[in-house]
mmCIF file with all atom_site columns, C-alpha atoms in Angstrom:
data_model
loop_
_atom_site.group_PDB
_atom_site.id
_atom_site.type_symbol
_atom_site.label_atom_id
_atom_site.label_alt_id
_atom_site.label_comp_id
_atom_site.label_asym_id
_atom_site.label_entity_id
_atom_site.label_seq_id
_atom_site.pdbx_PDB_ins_code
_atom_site.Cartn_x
_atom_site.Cartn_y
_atom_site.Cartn_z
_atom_site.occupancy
_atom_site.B_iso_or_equiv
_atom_site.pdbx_formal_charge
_atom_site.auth_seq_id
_atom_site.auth_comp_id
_atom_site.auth_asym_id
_atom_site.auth_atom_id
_atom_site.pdbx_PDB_model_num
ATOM 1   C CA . UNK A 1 1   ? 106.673 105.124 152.193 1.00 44.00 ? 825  UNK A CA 1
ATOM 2   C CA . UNK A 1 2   ? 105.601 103.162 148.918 1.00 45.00 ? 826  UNK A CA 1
ATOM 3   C CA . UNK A 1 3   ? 102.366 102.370 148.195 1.00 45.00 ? 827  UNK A CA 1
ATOM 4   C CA . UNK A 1 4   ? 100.963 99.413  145.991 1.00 46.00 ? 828  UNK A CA 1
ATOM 5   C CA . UNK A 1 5   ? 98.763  101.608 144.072 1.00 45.00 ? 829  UNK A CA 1
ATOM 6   C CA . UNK A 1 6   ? 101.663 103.384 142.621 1.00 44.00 ? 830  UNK A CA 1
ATOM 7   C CA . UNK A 1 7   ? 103.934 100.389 141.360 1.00 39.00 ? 831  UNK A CA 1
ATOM 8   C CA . UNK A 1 8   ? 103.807 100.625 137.471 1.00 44.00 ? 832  UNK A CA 1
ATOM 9   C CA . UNK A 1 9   ? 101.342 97.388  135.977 1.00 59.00 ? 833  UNK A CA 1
ATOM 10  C CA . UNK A 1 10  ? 102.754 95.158  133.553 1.00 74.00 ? 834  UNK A CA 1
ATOM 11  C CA . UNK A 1 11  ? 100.946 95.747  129.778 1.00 77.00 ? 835  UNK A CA 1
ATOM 12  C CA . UNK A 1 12  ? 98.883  93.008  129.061 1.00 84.00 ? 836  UNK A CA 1
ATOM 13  C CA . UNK A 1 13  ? 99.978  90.775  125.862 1.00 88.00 ? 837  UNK A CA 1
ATOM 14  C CA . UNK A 1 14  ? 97.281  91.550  124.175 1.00 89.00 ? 838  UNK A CA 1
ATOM 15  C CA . UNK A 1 15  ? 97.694  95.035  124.126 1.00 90.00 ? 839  UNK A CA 1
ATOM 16  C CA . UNK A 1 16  ? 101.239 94.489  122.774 1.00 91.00 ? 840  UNK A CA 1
ATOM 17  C CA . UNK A 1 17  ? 99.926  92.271  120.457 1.00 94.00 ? 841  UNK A CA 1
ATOM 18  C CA . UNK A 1 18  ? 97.195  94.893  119.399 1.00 92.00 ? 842  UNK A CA 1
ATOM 19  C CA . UNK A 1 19  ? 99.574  97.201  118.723 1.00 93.00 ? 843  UNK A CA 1
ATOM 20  C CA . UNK A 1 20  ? 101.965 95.012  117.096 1.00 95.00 ? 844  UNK A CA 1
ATOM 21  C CA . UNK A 1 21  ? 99.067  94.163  114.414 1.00 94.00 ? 845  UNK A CA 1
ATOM 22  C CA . UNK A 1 22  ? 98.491  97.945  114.349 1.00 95.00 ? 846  UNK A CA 1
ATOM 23  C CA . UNK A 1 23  ? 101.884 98.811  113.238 1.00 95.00 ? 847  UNK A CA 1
ATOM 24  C CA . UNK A 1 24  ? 101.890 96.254  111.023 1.00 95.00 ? 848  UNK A CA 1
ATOM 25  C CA . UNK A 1 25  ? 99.096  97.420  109.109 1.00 94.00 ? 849  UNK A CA 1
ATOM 26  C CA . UNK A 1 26  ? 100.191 100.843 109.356 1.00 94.00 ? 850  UNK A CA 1
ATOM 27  C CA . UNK A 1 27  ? 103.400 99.120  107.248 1.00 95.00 ? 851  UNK A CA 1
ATOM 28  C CA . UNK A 1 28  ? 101.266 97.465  104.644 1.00 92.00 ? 852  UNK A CA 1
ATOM 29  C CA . UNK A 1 29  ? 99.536  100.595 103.989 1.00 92.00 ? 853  UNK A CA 1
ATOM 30  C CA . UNK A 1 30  ? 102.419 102.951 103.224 1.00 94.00 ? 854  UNK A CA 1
ATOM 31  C CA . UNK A 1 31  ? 104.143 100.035 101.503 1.00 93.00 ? 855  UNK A CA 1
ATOM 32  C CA . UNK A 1 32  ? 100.716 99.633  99.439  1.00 92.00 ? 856  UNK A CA 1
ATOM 33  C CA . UNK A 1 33  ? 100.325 103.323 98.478  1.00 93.00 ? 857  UNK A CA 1
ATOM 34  C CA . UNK A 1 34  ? 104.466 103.306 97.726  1.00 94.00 ? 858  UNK A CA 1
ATOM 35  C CA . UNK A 1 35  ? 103.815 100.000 95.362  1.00 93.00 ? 859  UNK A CA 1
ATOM 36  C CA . UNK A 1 36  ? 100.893 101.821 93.774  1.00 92.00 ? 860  UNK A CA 1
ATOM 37  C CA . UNK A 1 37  ? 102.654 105.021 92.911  1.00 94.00 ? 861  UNK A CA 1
ATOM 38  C CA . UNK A 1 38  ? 105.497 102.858 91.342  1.00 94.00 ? 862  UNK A CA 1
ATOM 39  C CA . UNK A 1 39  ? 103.149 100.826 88.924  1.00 93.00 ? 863  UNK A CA 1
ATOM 40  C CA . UNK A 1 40  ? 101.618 104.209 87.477  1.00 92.00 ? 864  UNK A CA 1
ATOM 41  C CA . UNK A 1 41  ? 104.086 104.859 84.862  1.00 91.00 ? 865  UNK A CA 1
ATOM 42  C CA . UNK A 1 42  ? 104.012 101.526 83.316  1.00 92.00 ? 866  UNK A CA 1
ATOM 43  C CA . UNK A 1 43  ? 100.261 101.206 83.969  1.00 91.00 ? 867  UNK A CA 1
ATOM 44  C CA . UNK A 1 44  ? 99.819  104.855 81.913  1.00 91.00 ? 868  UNK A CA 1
ATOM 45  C CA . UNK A 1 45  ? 102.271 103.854 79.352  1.00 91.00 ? 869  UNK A CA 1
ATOM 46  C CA . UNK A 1 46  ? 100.627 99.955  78.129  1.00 90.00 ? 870  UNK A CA 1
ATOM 47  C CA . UNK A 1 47  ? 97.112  101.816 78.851  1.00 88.00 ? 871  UNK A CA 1
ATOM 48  C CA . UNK A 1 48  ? 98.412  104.211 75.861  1.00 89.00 ? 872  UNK A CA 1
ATOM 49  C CA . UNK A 1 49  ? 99.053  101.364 73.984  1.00 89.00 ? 873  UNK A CA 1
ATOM 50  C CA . UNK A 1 50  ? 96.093  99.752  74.181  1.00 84.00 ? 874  UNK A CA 1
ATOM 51  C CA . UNK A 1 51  ? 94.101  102.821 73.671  1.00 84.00 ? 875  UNK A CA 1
ATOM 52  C CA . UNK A 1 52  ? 95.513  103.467 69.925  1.00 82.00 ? 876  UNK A CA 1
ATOM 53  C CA . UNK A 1 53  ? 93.320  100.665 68.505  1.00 76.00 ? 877  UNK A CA 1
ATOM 54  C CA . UNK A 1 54  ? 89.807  102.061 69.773  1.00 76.00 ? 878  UNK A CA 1
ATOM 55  C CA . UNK A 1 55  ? 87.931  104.771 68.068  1.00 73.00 ? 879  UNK A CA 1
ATOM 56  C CA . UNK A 1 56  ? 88.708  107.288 71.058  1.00 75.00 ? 880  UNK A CA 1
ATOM 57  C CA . UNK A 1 57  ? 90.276  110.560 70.487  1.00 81.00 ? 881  UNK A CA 1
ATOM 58  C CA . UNK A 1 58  ? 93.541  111.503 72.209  1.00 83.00 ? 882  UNK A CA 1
ATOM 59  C CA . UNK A 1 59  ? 91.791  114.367 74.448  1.00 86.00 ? 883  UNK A CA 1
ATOM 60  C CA . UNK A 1 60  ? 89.077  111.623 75.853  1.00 84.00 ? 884  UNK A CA 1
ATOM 61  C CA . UNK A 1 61  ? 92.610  109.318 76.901  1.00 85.00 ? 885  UNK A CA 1
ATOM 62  C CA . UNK A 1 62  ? 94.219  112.148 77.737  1.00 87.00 ? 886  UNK A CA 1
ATOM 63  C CA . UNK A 1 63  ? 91.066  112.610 80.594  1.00 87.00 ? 887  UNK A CA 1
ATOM 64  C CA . UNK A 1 64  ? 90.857  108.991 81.475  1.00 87.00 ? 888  UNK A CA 1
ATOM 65  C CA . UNK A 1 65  ? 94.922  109.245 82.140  1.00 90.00 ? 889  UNK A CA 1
ATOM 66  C CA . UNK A 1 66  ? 94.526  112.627 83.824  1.00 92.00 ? 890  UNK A CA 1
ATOM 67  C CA . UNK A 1 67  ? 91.898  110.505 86.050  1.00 90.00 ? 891  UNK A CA 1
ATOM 68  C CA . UNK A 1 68  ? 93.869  107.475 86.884  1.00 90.00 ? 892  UNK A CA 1
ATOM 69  C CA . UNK A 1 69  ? 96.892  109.202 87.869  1.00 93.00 ? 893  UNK A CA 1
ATOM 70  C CA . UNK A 1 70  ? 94.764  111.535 90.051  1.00 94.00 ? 894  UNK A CA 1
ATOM 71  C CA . UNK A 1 71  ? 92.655  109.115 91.821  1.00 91.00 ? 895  UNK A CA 1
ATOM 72  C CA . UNK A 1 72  ? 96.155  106.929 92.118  1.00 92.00 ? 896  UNK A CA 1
ATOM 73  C CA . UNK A 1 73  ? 97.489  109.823 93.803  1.00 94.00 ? 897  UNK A CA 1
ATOM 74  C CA . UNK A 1 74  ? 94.703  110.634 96.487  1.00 94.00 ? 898  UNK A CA 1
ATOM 75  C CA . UNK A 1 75  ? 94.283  106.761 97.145  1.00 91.00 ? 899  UNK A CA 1
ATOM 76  C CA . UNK A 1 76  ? 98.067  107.097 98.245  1.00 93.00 ? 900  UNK A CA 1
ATOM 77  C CA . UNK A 1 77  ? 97.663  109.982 100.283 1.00 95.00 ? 901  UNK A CA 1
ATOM 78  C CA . UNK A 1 78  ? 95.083  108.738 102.165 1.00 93.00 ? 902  UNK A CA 1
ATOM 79  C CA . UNK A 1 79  ? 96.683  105.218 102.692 1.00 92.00 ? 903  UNK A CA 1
ATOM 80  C CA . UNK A 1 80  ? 99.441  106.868 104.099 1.00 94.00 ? 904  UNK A CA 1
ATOM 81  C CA . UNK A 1 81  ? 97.145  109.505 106.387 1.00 95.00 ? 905  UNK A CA 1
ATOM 82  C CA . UNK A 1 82  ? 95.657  105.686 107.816 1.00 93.00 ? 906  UNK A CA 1
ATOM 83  C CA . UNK A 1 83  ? 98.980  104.217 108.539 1.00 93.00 ? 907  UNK A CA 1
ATOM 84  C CA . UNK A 1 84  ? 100.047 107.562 109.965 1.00 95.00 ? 908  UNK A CA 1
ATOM 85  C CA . UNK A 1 85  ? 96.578  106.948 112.510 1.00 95.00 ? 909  UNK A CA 1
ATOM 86  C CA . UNK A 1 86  ? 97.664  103.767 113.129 1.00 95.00 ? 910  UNK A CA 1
ATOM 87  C CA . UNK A 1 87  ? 101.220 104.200 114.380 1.00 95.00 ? 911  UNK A CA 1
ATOM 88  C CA . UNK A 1 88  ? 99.337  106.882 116.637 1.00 95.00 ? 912  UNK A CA 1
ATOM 89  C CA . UNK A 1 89  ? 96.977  104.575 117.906 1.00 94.00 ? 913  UNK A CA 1
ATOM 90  C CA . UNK A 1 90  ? 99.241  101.771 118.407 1.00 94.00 ? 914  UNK A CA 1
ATOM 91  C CA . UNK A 1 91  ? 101.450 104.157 120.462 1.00 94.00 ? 915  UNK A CA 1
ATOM 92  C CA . UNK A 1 92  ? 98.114  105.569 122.843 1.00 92.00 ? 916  UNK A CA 1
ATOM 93  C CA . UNK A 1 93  ? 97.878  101.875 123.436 1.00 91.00 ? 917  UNK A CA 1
ATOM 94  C CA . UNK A 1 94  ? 101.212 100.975 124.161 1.00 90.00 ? 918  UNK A CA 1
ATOM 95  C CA . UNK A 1 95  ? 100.967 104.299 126.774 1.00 88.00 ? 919  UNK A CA 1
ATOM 96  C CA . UNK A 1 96  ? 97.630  103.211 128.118 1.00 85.00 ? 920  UNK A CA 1
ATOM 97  C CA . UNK A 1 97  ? 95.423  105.251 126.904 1.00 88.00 ? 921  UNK A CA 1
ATOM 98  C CA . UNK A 1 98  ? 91.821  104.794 127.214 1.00 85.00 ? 922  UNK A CA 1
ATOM 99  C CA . UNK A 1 99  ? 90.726  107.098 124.848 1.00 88.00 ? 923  UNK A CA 1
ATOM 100 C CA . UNK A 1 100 ? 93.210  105.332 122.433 1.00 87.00 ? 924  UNK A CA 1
ATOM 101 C CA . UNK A 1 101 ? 91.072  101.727 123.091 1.00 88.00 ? 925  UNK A CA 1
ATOM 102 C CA . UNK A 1 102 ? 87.744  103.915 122.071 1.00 90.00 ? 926  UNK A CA 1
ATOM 103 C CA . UNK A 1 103 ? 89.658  105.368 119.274 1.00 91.00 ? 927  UNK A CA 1
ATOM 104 C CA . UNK A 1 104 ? 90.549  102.010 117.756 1.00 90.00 ? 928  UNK A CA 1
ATOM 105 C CA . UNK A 1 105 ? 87.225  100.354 118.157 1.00 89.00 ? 929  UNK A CA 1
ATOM 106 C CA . UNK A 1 106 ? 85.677  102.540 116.258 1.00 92.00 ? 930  UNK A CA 1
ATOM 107 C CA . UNK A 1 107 ? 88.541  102.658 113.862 1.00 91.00 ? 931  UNK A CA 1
ATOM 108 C CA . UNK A 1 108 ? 88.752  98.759  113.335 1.00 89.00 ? 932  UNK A CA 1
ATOM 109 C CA . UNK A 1 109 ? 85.149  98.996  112.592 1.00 88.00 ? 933  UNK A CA 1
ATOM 110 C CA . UNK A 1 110 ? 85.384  101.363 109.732 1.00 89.00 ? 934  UNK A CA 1
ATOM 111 C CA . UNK A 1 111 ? 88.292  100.093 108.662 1.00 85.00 ? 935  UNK A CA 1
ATOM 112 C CA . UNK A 1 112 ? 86.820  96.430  108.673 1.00 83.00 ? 936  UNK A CA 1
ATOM 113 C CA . UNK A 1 113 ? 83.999  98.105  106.449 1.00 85.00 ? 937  UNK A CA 1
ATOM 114 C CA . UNK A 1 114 ? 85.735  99.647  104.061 1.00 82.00 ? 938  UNK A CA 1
ATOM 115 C CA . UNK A 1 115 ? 88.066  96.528  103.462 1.00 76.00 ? 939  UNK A CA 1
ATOM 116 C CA . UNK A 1 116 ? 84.881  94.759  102.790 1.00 77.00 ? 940  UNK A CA 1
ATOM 117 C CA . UNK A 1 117 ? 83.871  97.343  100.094 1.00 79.00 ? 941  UNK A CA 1
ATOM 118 C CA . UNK A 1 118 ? 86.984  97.437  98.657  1.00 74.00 ? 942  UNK A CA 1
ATOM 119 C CA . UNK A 1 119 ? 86.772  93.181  98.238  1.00 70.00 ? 943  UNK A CA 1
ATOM 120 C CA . UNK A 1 120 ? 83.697  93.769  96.678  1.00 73.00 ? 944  UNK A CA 1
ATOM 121 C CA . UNK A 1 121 ? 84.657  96.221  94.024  1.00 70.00 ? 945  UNK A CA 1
ATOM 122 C CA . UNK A 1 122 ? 87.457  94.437  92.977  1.00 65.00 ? 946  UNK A CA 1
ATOM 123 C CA . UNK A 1 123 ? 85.630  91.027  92.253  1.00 65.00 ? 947  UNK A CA 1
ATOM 124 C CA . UNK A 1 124 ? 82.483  93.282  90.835  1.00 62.00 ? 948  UNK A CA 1
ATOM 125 C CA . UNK A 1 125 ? 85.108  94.878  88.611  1.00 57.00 ? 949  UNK A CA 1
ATOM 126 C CA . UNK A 1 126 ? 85.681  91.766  87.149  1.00 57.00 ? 950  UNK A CA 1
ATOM 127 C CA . UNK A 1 127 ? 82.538  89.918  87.210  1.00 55.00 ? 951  UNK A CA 1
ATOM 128 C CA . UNK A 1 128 ? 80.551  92.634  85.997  1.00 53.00 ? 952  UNK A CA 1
ATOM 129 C CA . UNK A 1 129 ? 80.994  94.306  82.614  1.00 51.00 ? 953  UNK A CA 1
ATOM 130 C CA . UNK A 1 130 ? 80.135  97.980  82.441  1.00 50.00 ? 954  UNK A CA 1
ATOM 131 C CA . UNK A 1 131 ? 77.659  98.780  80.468  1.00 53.00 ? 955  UNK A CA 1
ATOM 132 C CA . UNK A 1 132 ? 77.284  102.340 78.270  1.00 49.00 ? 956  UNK A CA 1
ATOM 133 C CA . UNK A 1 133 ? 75.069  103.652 75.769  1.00 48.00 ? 957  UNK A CA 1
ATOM 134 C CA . UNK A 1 134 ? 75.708  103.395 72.123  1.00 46.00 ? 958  UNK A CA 1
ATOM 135 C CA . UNK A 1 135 ? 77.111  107.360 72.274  1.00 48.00 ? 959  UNK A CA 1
ATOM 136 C CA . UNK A 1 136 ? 79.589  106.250 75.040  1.00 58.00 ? 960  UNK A CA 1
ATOM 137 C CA . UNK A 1 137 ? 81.384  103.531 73.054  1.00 63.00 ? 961  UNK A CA 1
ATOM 138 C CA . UNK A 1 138 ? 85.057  105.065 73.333  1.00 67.00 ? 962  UNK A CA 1
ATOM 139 C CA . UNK A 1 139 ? 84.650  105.733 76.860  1.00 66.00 ? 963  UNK A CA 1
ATOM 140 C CA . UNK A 1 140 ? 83.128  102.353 77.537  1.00 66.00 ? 964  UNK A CA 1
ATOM 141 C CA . UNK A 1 141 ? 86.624  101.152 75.462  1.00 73.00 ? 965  UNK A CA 1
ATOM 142 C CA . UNK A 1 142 ? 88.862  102.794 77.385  1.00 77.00 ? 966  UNK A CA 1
ATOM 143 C CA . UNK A 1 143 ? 87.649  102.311 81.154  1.00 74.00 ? 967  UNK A CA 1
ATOM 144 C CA . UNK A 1 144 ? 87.589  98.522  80.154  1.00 75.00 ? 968  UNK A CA 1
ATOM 145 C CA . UNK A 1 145 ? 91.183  99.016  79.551  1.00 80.00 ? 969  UNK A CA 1
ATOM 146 C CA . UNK A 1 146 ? 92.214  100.930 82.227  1.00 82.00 ? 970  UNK A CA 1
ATOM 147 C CA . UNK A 1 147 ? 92.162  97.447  84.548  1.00 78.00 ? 971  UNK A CA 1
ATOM 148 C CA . UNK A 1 148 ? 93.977  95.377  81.851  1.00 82.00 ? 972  UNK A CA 1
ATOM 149 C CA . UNK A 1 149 ? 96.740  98.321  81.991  1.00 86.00 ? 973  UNK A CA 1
ATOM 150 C CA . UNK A 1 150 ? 97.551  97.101  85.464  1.00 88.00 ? 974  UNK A CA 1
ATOM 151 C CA . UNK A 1 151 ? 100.485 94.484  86.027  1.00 87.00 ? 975  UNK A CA 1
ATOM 152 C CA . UNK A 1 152 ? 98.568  90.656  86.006  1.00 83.00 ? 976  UNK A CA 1
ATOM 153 C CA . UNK A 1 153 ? 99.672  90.439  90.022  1.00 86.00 ? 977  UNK A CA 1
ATOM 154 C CA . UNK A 1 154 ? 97.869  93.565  90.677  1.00 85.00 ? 978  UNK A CA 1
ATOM 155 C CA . UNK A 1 155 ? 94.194  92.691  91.196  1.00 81.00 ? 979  UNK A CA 1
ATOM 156 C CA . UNK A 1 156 ? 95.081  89.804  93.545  1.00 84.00 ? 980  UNK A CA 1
ATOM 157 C CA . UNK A 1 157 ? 97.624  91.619  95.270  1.00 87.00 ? 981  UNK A CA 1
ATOM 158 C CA . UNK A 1 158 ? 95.199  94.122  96.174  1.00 84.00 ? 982  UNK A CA 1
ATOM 159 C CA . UNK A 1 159 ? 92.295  92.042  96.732  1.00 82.00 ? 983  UNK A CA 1
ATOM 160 C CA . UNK A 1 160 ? 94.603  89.592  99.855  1.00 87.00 ? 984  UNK A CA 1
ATOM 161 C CA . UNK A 1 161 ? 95.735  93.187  100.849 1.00 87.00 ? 985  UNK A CA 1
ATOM 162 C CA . UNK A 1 162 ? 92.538  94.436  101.555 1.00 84.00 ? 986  UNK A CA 1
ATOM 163 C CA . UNK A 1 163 ? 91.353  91.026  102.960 1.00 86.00 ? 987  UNK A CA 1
ATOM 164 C CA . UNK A 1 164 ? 94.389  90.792  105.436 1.00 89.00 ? 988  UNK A CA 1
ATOM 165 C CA . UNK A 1 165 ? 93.647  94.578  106.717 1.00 89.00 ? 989  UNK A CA 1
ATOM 166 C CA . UNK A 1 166 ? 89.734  93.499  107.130 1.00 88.00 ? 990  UNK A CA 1
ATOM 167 C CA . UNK A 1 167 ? 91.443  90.368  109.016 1.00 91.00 ? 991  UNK A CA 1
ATOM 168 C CA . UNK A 1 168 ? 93.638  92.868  110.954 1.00 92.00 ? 992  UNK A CA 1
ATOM 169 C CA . UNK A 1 169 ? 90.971  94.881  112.038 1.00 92.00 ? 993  UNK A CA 1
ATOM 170 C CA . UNK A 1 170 ? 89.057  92.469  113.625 1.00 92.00 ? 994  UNK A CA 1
ATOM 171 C CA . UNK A 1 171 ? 91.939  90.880  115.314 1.00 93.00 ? 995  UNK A CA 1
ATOM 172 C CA . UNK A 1 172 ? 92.975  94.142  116.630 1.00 93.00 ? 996  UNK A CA 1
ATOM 173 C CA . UNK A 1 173 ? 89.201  94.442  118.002 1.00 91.00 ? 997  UNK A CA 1
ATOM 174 C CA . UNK A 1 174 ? 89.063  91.357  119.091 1.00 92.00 ? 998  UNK A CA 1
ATOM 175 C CA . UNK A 1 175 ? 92.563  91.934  121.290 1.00 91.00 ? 999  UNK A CA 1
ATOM 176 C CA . UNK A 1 176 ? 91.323  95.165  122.833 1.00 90.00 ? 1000 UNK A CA 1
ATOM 177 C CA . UNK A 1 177 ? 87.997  93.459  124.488 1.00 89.00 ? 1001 UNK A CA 1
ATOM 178 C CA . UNK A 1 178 ? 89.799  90.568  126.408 1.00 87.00 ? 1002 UNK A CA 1
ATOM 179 C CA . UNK A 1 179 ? 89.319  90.557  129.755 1.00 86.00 ? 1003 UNK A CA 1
ATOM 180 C CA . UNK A 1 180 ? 93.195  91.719  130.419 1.00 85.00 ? 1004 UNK A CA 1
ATOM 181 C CA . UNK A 1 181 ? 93.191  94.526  128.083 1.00 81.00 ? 1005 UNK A CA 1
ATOM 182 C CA . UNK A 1 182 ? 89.801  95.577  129.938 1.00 79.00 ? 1006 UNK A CA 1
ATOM 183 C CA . UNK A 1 183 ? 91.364  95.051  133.096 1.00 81.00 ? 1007 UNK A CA 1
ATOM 184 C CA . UNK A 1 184 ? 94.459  97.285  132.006 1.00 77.00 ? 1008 UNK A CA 1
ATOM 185 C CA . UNK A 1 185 ? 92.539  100.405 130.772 1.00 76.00 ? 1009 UNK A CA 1
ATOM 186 C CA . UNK A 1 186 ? 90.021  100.056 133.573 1.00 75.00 ? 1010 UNK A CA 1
ATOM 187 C CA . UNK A 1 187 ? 93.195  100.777 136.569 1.00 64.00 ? 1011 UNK A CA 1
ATOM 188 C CA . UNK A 1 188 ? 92.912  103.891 137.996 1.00 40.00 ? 1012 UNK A CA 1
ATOM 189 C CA . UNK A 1 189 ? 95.438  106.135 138.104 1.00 44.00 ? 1013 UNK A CA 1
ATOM 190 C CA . UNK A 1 190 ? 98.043  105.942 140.937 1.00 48.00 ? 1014 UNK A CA 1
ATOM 191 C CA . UNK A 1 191 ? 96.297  107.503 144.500 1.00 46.00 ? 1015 UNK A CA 1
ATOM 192 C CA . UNK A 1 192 ? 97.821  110.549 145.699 1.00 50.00 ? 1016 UNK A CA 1
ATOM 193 C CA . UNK A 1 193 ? 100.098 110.366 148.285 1.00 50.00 ? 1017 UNK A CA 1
ATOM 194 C CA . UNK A 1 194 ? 98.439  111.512 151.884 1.00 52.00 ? 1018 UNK A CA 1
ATOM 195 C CA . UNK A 1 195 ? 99.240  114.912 153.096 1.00 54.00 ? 1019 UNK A CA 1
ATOM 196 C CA . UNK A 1 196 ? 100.140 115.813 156.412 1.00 50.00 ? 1020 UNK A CA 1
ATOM 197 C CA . UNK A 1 197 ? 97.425  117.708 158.420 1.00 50.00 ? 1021 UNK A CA 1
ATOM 198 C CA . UNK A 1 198 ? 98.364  121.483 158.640 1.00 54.00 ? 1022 UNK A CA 1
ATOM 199 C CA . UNK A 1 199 ? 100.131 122.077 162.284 1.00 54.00 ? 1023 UNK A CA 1
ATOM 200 C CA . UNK A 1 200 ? 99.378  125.046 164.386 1.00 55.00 ? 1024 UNK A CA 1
ATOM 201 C CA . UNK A 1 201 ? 101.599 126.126 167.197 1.00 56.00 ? 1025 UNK A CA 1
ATOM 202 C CA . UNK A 1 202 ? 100.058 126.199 170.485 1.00 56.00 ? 1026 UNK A CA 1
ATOM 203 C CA . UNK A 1 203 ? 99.249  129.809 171.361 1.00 55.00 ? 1027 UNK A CA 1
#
């Protein structure tokens, strides 16, 4: 005997879409921290260049080097450790998981945050000078170098990047709440078949 409780729902669309935007995030990321590692050499190498004509020492660009390549590094890392969360989120979707649904909302909202942030910096990086004391000439020099080191494409490139994730975000949020994706995570599970009373023989 079948039961209609027990015939498999159809995924909503926009949980496949959801998770299609998920994984296609979870792409840009890794391709962004992959593109970002690339650009260090040359970045390191014309920031060199640049650096010979200001008063510093070689030990203070030998620090401001040691510092971009390190916080290139750990912004790749943890762009990949998001896109890893991603793909794992967009697969709890695509199995049904409520807990998945929670897990994104709250991740779209940080996300969407932190997208916003990193919009900001990039245009305050460029609309605001930074300002040092007189003692702090050389390293005011060379940190206004460090974003002319960067290929011309680079600021932009990061700037739509972090815009489209933002975008992505919200979409993804967006997706989740419909009525049909509420609808889908709301199903209970499939009722347990009924079970025969016990029989005892007639004494």
């Amino acid at each position: 005997m079948s039961y209609p409780d027990q015939v498999p729902a159809r995924r909503p669309a926009a949980v496949g879409l959801a998770a299609a935007v998920l994984l296609l995030m979870a792409a840009g990321a890794v391709a962004s921290a992959v593109a970002a590692l690339l650009v260090l050499g040359g970045t390191v190498g014309r920031f060199r260049s640049a650096a010979a004509g200001t008063s510093a020492g070689a030990a203070e660009v030998d620090d401001v080097v040691l510092l971009l390549r390190g916080a290139t590094i750990a912004s790749a890392v943890v762009t990949v450790l998001v896109g890893v969360v991603l793909v794992g989120l967009a697969a709890g979707l695509l199995a049904g998981r409520p807990g998945a649904r929670v897990a994104a909302w709250v991740v779209c909202g940080l996300g969407a945050l932190f997208g916003c942030c990193a919009v900001a910096a990039l245009v305050g990086q460029r609309a605001v000078p930074l300002r040092l004391s007189a003692g702090d000439r050389s390293a005011a020099e060379l940190l206004g170098l460090v974003g002319d080191a960067y290929p011309e494409f680079w600021l932009a490139a990061n700037a739509a990047l972090s815009v489209g994730q933002a975008l992505g975000y919200l979409v993804v949020a967006a997706l989740l709440v419909s009525p049909s994706a509420s609808a889908s995570f709301r199903r209970r599970h499939p009722a347990p078949a009924p079970t025969a009373a016990p029989h005892h023989p007639p004494r």
